[in-house]
GROMACS .gro file of C-alpha atoms in nm:
model
  151
    1UNK     CA    1   3.844   1.212   0.165
    2UNK     CA    2   3.613   1.000   0.362
    3UNK     CA    3   3.265   0.797   0.316
    4UNK     CA    4   2.940   0.900   0.421
    5UNK     CA    5   2.640   0.705   0.410
    6UNK     CA    6   2.271   0.736   0.539
    7UNK     CA    7   1.993   0.538   0.487
    8UNK     CA    8   1.641   0.498   0.667
    9UNK     CA    9   1.337   0.289   0.650
   10UNK     CA   10   1.015   0.284   0.746
   11UNK     CA   11   0.915  -0.050   0.941
   12UNK     CA   12   0.508  -0.118   1.023
   13UNK     CA   13   0.598  -0.205   1.357
   14UNK     CA   14   0.579  -0.104   1.725
   15UNK     CA   15   0.962   0.092   1.829
   16UNK     CA   16   1.017  -0.156   2.071
   17UNK     CA   17   0.964  -0.485   1.865
   18UNK     CA   18   1.187  -0.309   1.619
   19UNK     CA   19   1.462  -0.226   1.854
   20UNK     CA   20   1.446  -0.557   2.004
   21UNK     CA   21   1.458  -0.782   1.725
   22UNK     CA   22   1.739  -0.575   1.531
   23UNK     CA   23   1.953  -0.531   1.858
   24UNK     CA   24   1.960  -0.947   1.933
   25UNK     CA   25   2.297  -0.942   1.739
   26UNK     CA   26   2.222  -1.364   1.778
   27UNK     CA   27   1.943  -1.310   1.519
   28UNK     CA   28   2.156  -1.123   1.309
   29UNK     CA   29   2.270  -1.476   1.064
   30UNK     CA   30   1.878  -1.434   1.039
   31UNK     CA   31   1.810  -1.090   0.947
   32UNK     CA   32   2.089  -0.980   0.740
   33UNK     CA   33   2.147  -1.193   0.411
   34UNK     CA   34   2.558  -1.157   0.438
   35UNK     CA   35   2.647  -1.262   0.761
   36UNK     CA   36   2.706  -1.639   0.812
   37UNK     CA   37   2.779  -1.608   1.175
   38UNK     CA   38   2.789  -1.364   1.508
   39UNK     CA   39   2.982  -1.466   1.795
   40UNK     CA   40   2.986  -1.272   2.145
   41UNK     CA   41   3.315  -1.209   2.289
   42UNK     CA   42   3.227  -1.015   2.596
   43UNK     CA   43   2.957  -0.801   2.737
   44UNK     CA   44   3.004  -0.498   2.934
   45UNK     CA   45   2.657  -0.344   3.044
   46UNK     CA   46   2.466  -0.222   2.728
   47UNK     CA   47   2.821  -0.263   2.541
   48UNK     CA   48   2.899  -0.591   2.353
   49UNK     CA   49   3.238  -0.699   2.137
   50UNK     CA   50   3.189  -0.944   1.900
   51UNK     CA   51   3.323  -1.111   1.605
   52UNK     CA   52   3.078  -1.090   1.267
   53UNK     CA   53   3.170  -1.309   0.978
   54UNK     CA   54   2.998  -1.281   0.636
   55UNK     CA   55   2.928  -1.532   0.366
   56UNK     CA   56   3.197  -1.579   0.086
   57UNK     CA   57   3.165  -1.299  -0.162
   58UNK     CA   58   3.177  -1.349  -0.580
   59UNK     CA   59   3.542  -1.421  -0.516
   60UNK     CA   60   3.527  -1.642  -0.252
   61UNK     CA   61   3.728  -1.459  -0.019
   62UNK     CA   62   3.535  -1.405   0.353
   63UNK     CA   63   3.501  -1.089   0.533
   64UNK     CA   64   3.543  -1.135   0.948
   65UNK     CA   65   3.624  -0.834   1.202
   66UNK     CA   66   3.564  -0.771   1.579
   67UNK     CA   67   3.310  -0.430   1.629
   68UNK     CA   68   3.252  -0.288   1.953
   69UNK     CA   69   2.894  -0.161   1.978
   70UNK     CA   70   2.693   0.016   2.248
   71UNK     CA   71   2.282   0.073   2.243
   72UNK     CA   72   2.093   0.269   2.437
   73UNK     CA   73   1.770   0.238   2.471
   74UNK     CA   74   1.669   0.548   2.602
   75UNK     CA   75   1.755   0.696   2.359
   76UNK     CA   76   1.695   0.425   2.080
   77UNK     CA   77   1.983   0.463   1.946
   78UNK     CA   78   2.329   0.243   1.919
   79UNK     CA   79   2.701   0.321   1.863
   80UNK     CA   80   2.910   0.091   1.663
   81UNK     CA   81   3.270   0.090   1.570
   82UNK     CA   82   3.548  -0.171   1.404
   83UNK     CA   83   3.775  -0.275   1.644
   84UNK     CA   84   3.970  -0.494   1.380
   85UNK     CA   85   3.898  -0.233   1.063
   86UNK     CA   86   4.079  -0.450   0.831
   87UNK     CA   87   4.048  -0.220   0.469
   88UNK     CA   88   3.868   0.086   0.644
   89UNK     CA   89   4.118   0.373   0.858
   90UNK     CA   90   3.818   0.381   1.017
   91UNK     CA   91   3.393   0.283   1.080
   92UNK     CA   92   3.185   0.450   1.294
   93UNK     CA   93   2.799   0.317   1.264
   94UNK     CA   94   2.536   0.492   1.439
   95UNK     CA   95   2.116   0.343   1.441
   96UNK     CA   96   1.885   0.569   1.488
   97UNK     CA   97   1.504   0.449   1.593
   98UNK     CA   98   1.187   0.686   1.635
   99UNK     CA   99   0.838   0.625   1.609
  100UNK     CA  100   0.643   0.740   1.361
  101UNK     CA  101   0.288   0.753   1.219
  102UNK     CA  102   0.297   0.444   1.046
  103UNK     CA  103   0.569   0.220   1.287
  104UNK     CA  104   0.887   0.254   1.331
  105UNK     CA  105   1.178   0.483   1.183
  106UNK     CA  106   1.513   0.286   1.133
  107UNK     CA  107   1.896   0.494   1.038
  108UNK     CA  108   2.170   0.386   0.978
  109UNK     CA  109   2.454   0.648   0.940
  110UNK     CA  110   2.817   0.520   0.837
  111UNK     CA  111   3.126   0.718   0.845
  112UNK     CA  112   3.402   0.544   0.727
  113UNK     CA  113   3.772   0.593   0.480
  114UNK     CA  114   3.949   0.293   0.322
  115UNK     CA  115   4.322   0.246   0.391
  116UNK     CA  116   4.508   0.344   0.062
  117UNK     CA  117   4.588  -0.049   0.025
  118UNK     CA  118   4.177  -0.158   0.035
  119UNK     CA  119   4.048  -0.310  -0.287
  120UNK     CA  120   3.783  -0.013  -0.312
  121UNK     CA  121   3.807   0.369  -0.213
  122UNK     CA  122   3.564   0.561  -0.004
  123UNK     CA  123   3.327   0.687  -0.270
  124UNK     CA  124   3.350   0.299  -0.482
  125UNK     CA  125   3.293   0.186  -0.056
  126UNK     CA  126   2.997   0.464  -0.013
  127UNK     CA  127   2.836   0.321  -0.349
  128UNK     CA  128   2.836  -0.087  -0.221
  129UNK     CA  129   2.722   0.011   0.136
  130UNK     CA  130   2.399   0.249  -0.014
  131UNK     CA  131   2.333  -0.014  -0.247
  132UNK     CA  132   2.359  -0.335   0.039
  133UNK     CA  133   2.229  -0.098   0.308
  134UNK     CA  134   1.857  -0.081   0.134
  135UNK     CA  135   1.844  -0.458   0.054
  136UNK     CA  136   1.949  -0.509   0.408
  137UNK     CA  137   1.697  -0.278   0.576
  138UNK     CA  138   1.364  -0.424   0.362
  139UNK     CA  139   1.482  -0.741   0.453
  140UNK     CA  140   1.498  -0.640   0.772
  141UNK     CA  141   1.125  -0.513   0.710
  142UNK     CA  142   0.960  -0.757   0.603
  143UNK     CA  143   1.138  -0.938   0.840
  144UNK     CA  144   1.001  -0.739   1.124
  145UNK     CA  145   0.667  -0.690   0.968
  146UNK     CA  146   0.608  -1.072   0.983
  147UNK     CA  147   0.682  -1.100   1.322
  148UNK     CA  148   0.438  -0.817   1.400
  149UNK     CA  149   0.171  -0.942   1.278
  150UNK     CA  150   0.188  -1.326   1.453
  151UNK     CA  151   0.290  -1.187   1.771
   0.00000   0.00000   0.00000
């Protein structure tokens, strides 16, 4: 079995602004409530390799991993994968943006599988990602819309 999530939100802001703000990795610790830091390790064209470190979880564990992300502004899509997979067999992410009448649709798709030794199985991680994605997307929506109002 593998896990798959598909979450989407509409942001009342222009596509270019939404793209710029949400793909500014250095801004992620402010955009996302779960990330403590982002350390860019390498940039090659539109591909960035970076270390993402979370705030401690309820047990005091700090999760950190390296990911690679390729942003394609022409198609307003991003493909990412975990290089250091941690508890995942694999984790592949796709972000899609499109202009809609009310602003910008931002969609996150995640395909993954958990290792047998992981603290949670695929179904449990699917539930966790779906719950957390809604929280993070709403937080991002508020921040991008606020930024759009002041620019």
